[in-house]
N, CA, C and O atoms as CSV, one atom per row, in Angstrom:
chain,resi,resn,atom,element,x,y,z
A,1,MET,N,N,52.850,93.370,149.393
A,1,MET,CA,C,53.320,94.116,150.535
A,1,MET,C,C,54.432,95.070,150.097
A,1,MET,O,O,55.316,94.699,149.325
A,2,ILE,N,N,54.375,96.253,150.582
A,2,ILE,CA,C,55.366,97.267,150.241
A,2,ILE,C,C,56.659,97.004,151.003
A,2,ILE,O,O,56.644,96.727,152.203
A,3,GLY,N,N,57.779,97.094,150.288
A,3,GLY,CA,C,59.079,96.937,150.933
A,3,GLY,C,C,59.542,95.504,151.088
A,3,GLY,O,O,60.618,95.267,151.636
A,4,ILE,N,N,58.761,94.542,150.623
A,4,ILE,CA,C,59.156,93.139,150.728
A,4,ILE,C,C,59.630,92.684,149.350
A,4,ILE,O,O,58.888,92.754,148.370
A,5,TRP,N,N,60.870,92.220,149.292
A,5,TRP,CA,C,61.449,91.732,148.040
A,5,TRP,C,C,61.762,90.258,148.200
A,5,TRP,O,O,62.204,89.812,149.259
A,6,SER,N,N,61.531,89.515,147.146
A,6,SER,CA,C,61.872,88.093,147.202
A,6,SER,C,C,63.373,87.932,147.010
A,6,SER,O,O,64.036,88.796,146.437
A,7,SER,N,N,63.881,86.850,147.481
A,7,SER,CA,C,65.307,86.556,147.366
A,7,SER,C,C,65.734,86.512,145.907
A,7,SER,O,O,66.822,86.980,145.572
A,8,SER,N,N,64.901,85.959,145.035
A,8,SER,CA,C,65.257,85.856,143.621
A,8,SER,C,C,65.315,87.233,142.968
A,8,SER,O,O,66.136,87.449,142.076
A,9,SER,N,N,64.471,88.165,143.385
A,9,SER,CA,C,64.505,89.527,142.844
A,9,SER,C,C,65.802,90.225,143.226
A,9,SER,O,O,66.410,90.909,142.402
A,10,ILE,N,N,66.220,90.055,144.457
A,10,ILE,CA,C,67.459,90.671,144.936
A,10,ILE,C,C,68.655,90.061,144.220
A,10,ILE,O,O,69.558,90.784,143.802
A,11,ASP,N,N,68.673,88.743,144.075
A,11,ASP,CA,C,69.770,88.072,143.372
A,11,ASP,C,C,69.859,88.530,141.923
A,11,ASP,O,O,70.957,88.744,141.410
A,12,ALA,N,N,68.723,88.681,141.259
A,12,ALA,CA,C,68.704,89.134,139.869
A,12,ALA,C,C,69.241,90.556,139.756
A,12,ALA,O,O,70.006,90.855,138.839
A,13,ALA,N,N,68.854,91.429,140.670
A,13,ALA,CA,C,69.337,92.810,140.657
A,13,ALA,C,C,70.839,92.863,140.893
A,13,ALA,O,O,71.541,93.631,140.234
A,14,ARG,N,N,71.340,92.060,141.818
A,14,ARG,CA,C,72.780,92.017,142.080
A,14,ARG,C,C,73.545,91.524,140.862
A,14,ARG,O,O,74.616,92.043,140.547
A,15,HIS,N,N,73.003,90.531,140.180
A,15,HIS,CA,C,73.656,89.982,138.992
A,15,HIS,C,C,73.745,91.042,137.895
A,15,HIS,O,O,74.794,91.201,137.272
A,16,LEU,N,N,72.652,91.764,137.657
A,16,LEU,CA,C,72.658,92.817,136.644
A,16,LEU,C,C,73.635,93.926,137.006
A,16,LEU,O,O,74.377,94.405,136.148
A,17,GLN,N,N,73.641,94.335,138.266
A,17,GLN,CA,C,74.552,95.383,138.710
A,17,GLN,C,C,75.996,94.929,138.556
A,17,GLN,O,O,76.845,95.714,138.133
A,18,SER,N,N,76.283,93.700,138.887
A,18,SER,CA,C,77.635,93.162,138.776
A,18,SER,C,C,78.110,93.196,137.328
A,18,SER,O,O,79.251,93.575,137.064
A,19,ARG,N,N,77.250,92.805,136.388
A,19,ARG,CA,C,77.631,92.824,134.967
A,19,ARG,C,C,77.900,94.240,134.493
A,19,ARG,O,O,78.839,94.466,133.731
A,20,GLU,N,N,77.092,95.203,134.931
A,20,GLU,CA,C,77.285,96.591,134.515
A,20,GLU,C,C,78.565,97.174,135.112
A,20,GLU,O,O,79.280,97.913,134.436
A,21,LEU,N,N,78.857,96.850,136.364
A,21,LEU,CA,C,80.064,97.368,137.003
A,21,LEU,C,C,81.322,96.821,136.349
A,21,LEU,O,O,82.345,97.505,136.317
A,22,GLN,N,N,81.266,95.605,135.830
A,22,GLN,CA,C,82.432,95.018,135.178
A,22,GLN,C,C,82.798,95.752,133.900
A,22,GLN,O,O,83.944,95.669,133.458
A,23,LYS,N,N,81.862,96.468,133.295
A,23,LYS,CA,C,82.118,97.201,132.057
A,23,LYS,C,C,82.827,98.532,132.306
A,23,LYS,O,O,83.395,99.112,131.381
A,24,LEU,N,N,82.799,99.014,133.538
A,24,LEU,CA,C,83.399,100.305,133.859
A,24,LEU,C,C,84.916,100.196,133.925
A,24,LEU,O,O,85.448,99.174,134.357
A,25,PRO,N,N,85.620,101.253,133.496
A,25,PRO,CA,C,87.079,101.224,133.644
A,25,PRO,C,C,87.462,101.262,135.119
A,25,PRO,O,O,86.747,101.833,135.943
A,26,HIS,N,N,88.577,100.660,135.435
A,26,HIS,CA,C,89.050,100.631,136.814
A,26,HIS,C,C,90.568,100.740,136.802
A,26,HIS,O,O,91.194,100.606,135.751
A,27,HIS,N,N,91.151,100.979,137.948
A,27,HIS,CA,C,92.601,101.110,138.060
A,27,HIS,C,C,93.169,99.911,138.800
A,27,HIS,O,O,92.596,99.432,139.779
A,28,ALA,N,N,94.311,99.437,138.310
A,28,ALA,CA,C,94.953,98.266,138.900
A,28,ALA,C,C,96.383,98.603,139.295
A,28,ALA,O,O,97.016,99.482,138.709
A,29,CYS,N,N,96.877,97.894,140.289
A,29,CYS,CA,C,98.258,98.040,140.737
A,29,CYS,C,C,99.178,97.533,139.631
A,29,CYS,O,O,98.914,96.487,139.037
A,30,ASP,N,N,100.250,98.260,139.351
A,30,ASP,CA,C,101.179,97.829,138.305
A,30,ASP,C,C,102.084,96.692,138.769
A,30,ASP,O,O,102.791,96.094,137.958
A,31,ARG,N,N,102.068,96.389,140.069
A,31,ARG,CA,C,102.900,95.292,140.592
A,31,ARG,C,C,102.126,93.986,140.695
A,31,ARG,O,O,102.574,92.961,140.181
A,32,CYS,N,N,100.966,94.009,141.354
A,32,CYS,CA,C,100.226,92.761,141.599
A,32,CYS,C,C,98.967,92.636,140.744
A,32,CYS,O,O,98.299,91.603,140.783
A,33,ASP,N,N,98.634,93.666,139.977
A,33,ASP,CA,C,97.488,93.672,139.062
A,33,ASP,C,C,96.145,93.567,139.786
A,33,ASP,O,O,95.147,93.186,139.176
A,34,ARG,N,N,96.109,93.900,141.077
A,34,ARG,CA,C,94.859,93.905,141.845
A,34,ARG,C,C,94.119,95.210,141.583
A,34,ARG,O,O,94.742,96.265,141.461
A,35,VAL,N,N,92.795,95.145,141.497
A,35,VAL,CA,C,91.987,96.344,141.325
A,35,VAL,C,C,92.095,97.182,142.589
A,35,VAL,O,O,91.895,96.683,143.697
A,36,LEU,N,N,92.417,98.469,142.413
A,36,LEU,CA,C,92.626,99.366,143.550
A,36,LEU,C,C,91.325,100.056,143.958
A,36,LEU,O,O,90.463,100.326,143.122
A,37,SER,N,N,91.201,100.331,145.236
A,37,SER,CA,C,90.068,101.111,145.726
A,37,SER,C,C,90.281,102.566,145.309
A,37,SER,O,O,91.365,102.933,144.855
A,38,VAL,N,N,89.262,103.380,145.462
A,38,VAL,CA,C,89.377,104.798,145.125
A,38,VAL,C,C,90.479,105.441,145.963
A,38,VAL,O,O,91.298,106.195,145.438
A,39,ASP,N,N,90.503,105.146,147.266
A,39,ASP,CA,C,91.531,105.709,148.147
A,39,ASP,C,C,92.932,105.304,147.700
A,39,ASP,O,O,93.839,106.135,147.665
A,40,GLU,N,N,93.107,104.033,147.360
A,40,GLU,CA,C,94.422,103.554,146.925
A,40,GLU,C,C,94.843,104.227,145.621
A,40,GLU,O,O,96.019,104.539,145.433
A,41,THR,N,N,93.882,104.452,144.719
A,41,THR,CA,C,94.195,105.109,143.451
A,41,THR,C,C,94.635,106.545,143.696
A,41,THR,O,O,95.618,107.000,143.111
A,42,ILE,N,N,93.923,107.258,144.549
A,42,ILE,CA,C,94.273,108.649,144.856
A,42,ILE,C,C,95.625,108.728,145.553
A,42,ILE,O,O,96.458,109.567,145.210
A,43,GLU,N,N,95.841,107.855,146.528
A,43,GLU,CA,C,97.093,107.869,147.292
A,43,GLU,C,C,98.249,107.210,146.548
A,43,GLU,O,O,99.407,107.347,146.941
A,44,ARG,N,N,97.928,106.492,145.465
A,44,ARG,CA,C,98.937,105.759,144.684
A,44,ARG,C,C,99.734,104.814,145.578
A,44,ARG,O,O,100.964,104.779,145.556
A,45,PHE,N,N,98.971,104.043,146.371
A,45,PHE,CA,C,99.587,103.104,147.309
A,45,PHE,C,C,98.738,101.842,147.366
A,45,PHE,O,O,97.549,101.906,147.678
A,46,CYS,N,N,99.340,100.699,147.066
A,46,CYS,CA,C,98.630,99.420,147.094
A,46,CYS,C,C,98.791,98.793,148.471
A,46,CYS,O,O,99.909,98.566,148.935
A,47,GLU,N,N,97.659,98.513,149.124
A,47,GLU,CA,C,97.714,97.920,150.463
A,47,GLU,C,C,98.161,96.466,150.427
A,47,GLU,O,O,98.740,95.982,151.400
A,48,ARG,N,N,97.910,95.759,149.337
A,48,ARG,CA,C,98.353,94.366,149.243
A,48,ARG,C,C,99.876,94.297,149.104
A,48,ARG,O,O,100.525,93.511,149.793
A,49,CYS,N,N,100.445,95.115,148.220
A,49,CYS,CA,C,101.899,95.123,148.005
A,49,CYS,C,C,102.629,95.873,149.110
A,49,CYS,O,O,103.804,95.619,149.378
A,50,ASP,N,N,101.916,96.804,149.751
A,50,ASP,CA,C,102.501,97.679,150.763
A,50,ASP,C,C,103.606,98.542,150.160
A,50,ASP,O,O,104.619,98.811,150.805
A,51,HIS,N,N,103.397,98.974,148.910
A,51,HIS,CA,C,104.341,99.836,148.198
A,51,HIS,C,C,103.574,100.896,147.417
A,51,HIS,O,O,102.380,100.753,147.153
A,52,SER,N,N,104.278,101.957,147.056
A,52,SER,CA,C,103.665,102.947,146.185
A,52,SER,C,C,103.508,102.320,144.802
A,52,SER,O,O,104.249,101.410,144.431
A,53,THR,N,N,102.540,102.819,144.053
A,53,THR,CA,C,102.242,102.233,142.752
A,53,THR,C,C,101.897,103.315,141.754
A,53,THR,O,O,101.540,104.433,142.125
A,54,ASN,N,N,102.006,102.975,140.496
A,54,ASN,CA,C,101.575,103.845,139.418
A,54,ASN,C,C,100.367,103.158,138.783
A,54,ASN,O,O,100.534,102.350,137.869
A,55,PRO,N,N,99.143,103.466,139.256
A,55,PRO,CA,C,97.957,102.747,138.799
A,55,PRO,C,C,97.783,102.832,137.285
A,55,PRO,O,O,97.978,103.889,136.684
A,56,SER,N,N,97.417,101.718,136.685
A,56,SER,CA,C,97.146,101.691,135.255
A,56,SER,C,C,95.653,101.455,135.051
A,56,SER,O,O,95.038,100.651,135.752
A,57,GLU,N,N,95.081,102.166,134.082
A,57,GLU,CA,C,93.648,102.034,133.827
A,57,GLU,C,C,93.397,100.779,133.004
A,57,GLU,O,O,94.071,100.528,132.005
A,58,LYS,N,N,92.424,100.002,133.436
A,58,LYS,CA,C,92.028,98.774,132.743
A,58,LYS,C,C,90.580,98.927,132.307
A,58,LYS,O,O,89.778,99.540,133.011
A,59,LYS,N,N,90.249,98.381,131.165
A,59,LYS,CA,C,88.865,98.448,130.701
A,59,LYS,C,C,88.246,97.073,130.565
A,59,LYS,O,O,87.072,96.961,130.211
A,60,ASP,N,N,89.012,96.014,130.839
A,60,ASP,CA,C,88.454,94.670,130.795
A,60,ASP,C,C,87.693,94.397,132.083
A,60,ASP,O,O,87.674,95.233,132.986
A,61,ALA,N,N,87.082,93.260,132.165
A,61,ALA,CA,C,86.264,92.931,133.338
A,61,ALA,C,C,87.096,92.903,134.600
A,61,ALA,O,O,88.169,92.302,134.643
A,62,ALA,N,N,86.587,93.562,135.626
A,62,ALA,CA,C,87.280,93.571,136.918
A,62,ALA,C,C,87.168,92.206,137.553
A,62,ALA,O,O,86.138,91.539,137.453
A,63,ALA,N,N,88.222,91.804,138.197
A,63,ALA,CA,C,88.216,90.487,138.848
A,63,ALA,C,C,87.594,90.577,140.224
A,63,ALA,O,O,87.501,89.570,140.926
């Protein structure tokens, strides 16, 4: 059937995508070390800390 995916196929695709995304560089808050969203990186403001931040680029696996 067209358009029908099994649960195991979807889980496998998500797992592969997750591993690939972890290899990408990301930006983290210099205070709490949380991975920042694109908006937070552009605005240089961490919503968790509620303070301005100087994002640092990380290349290790994102948490």
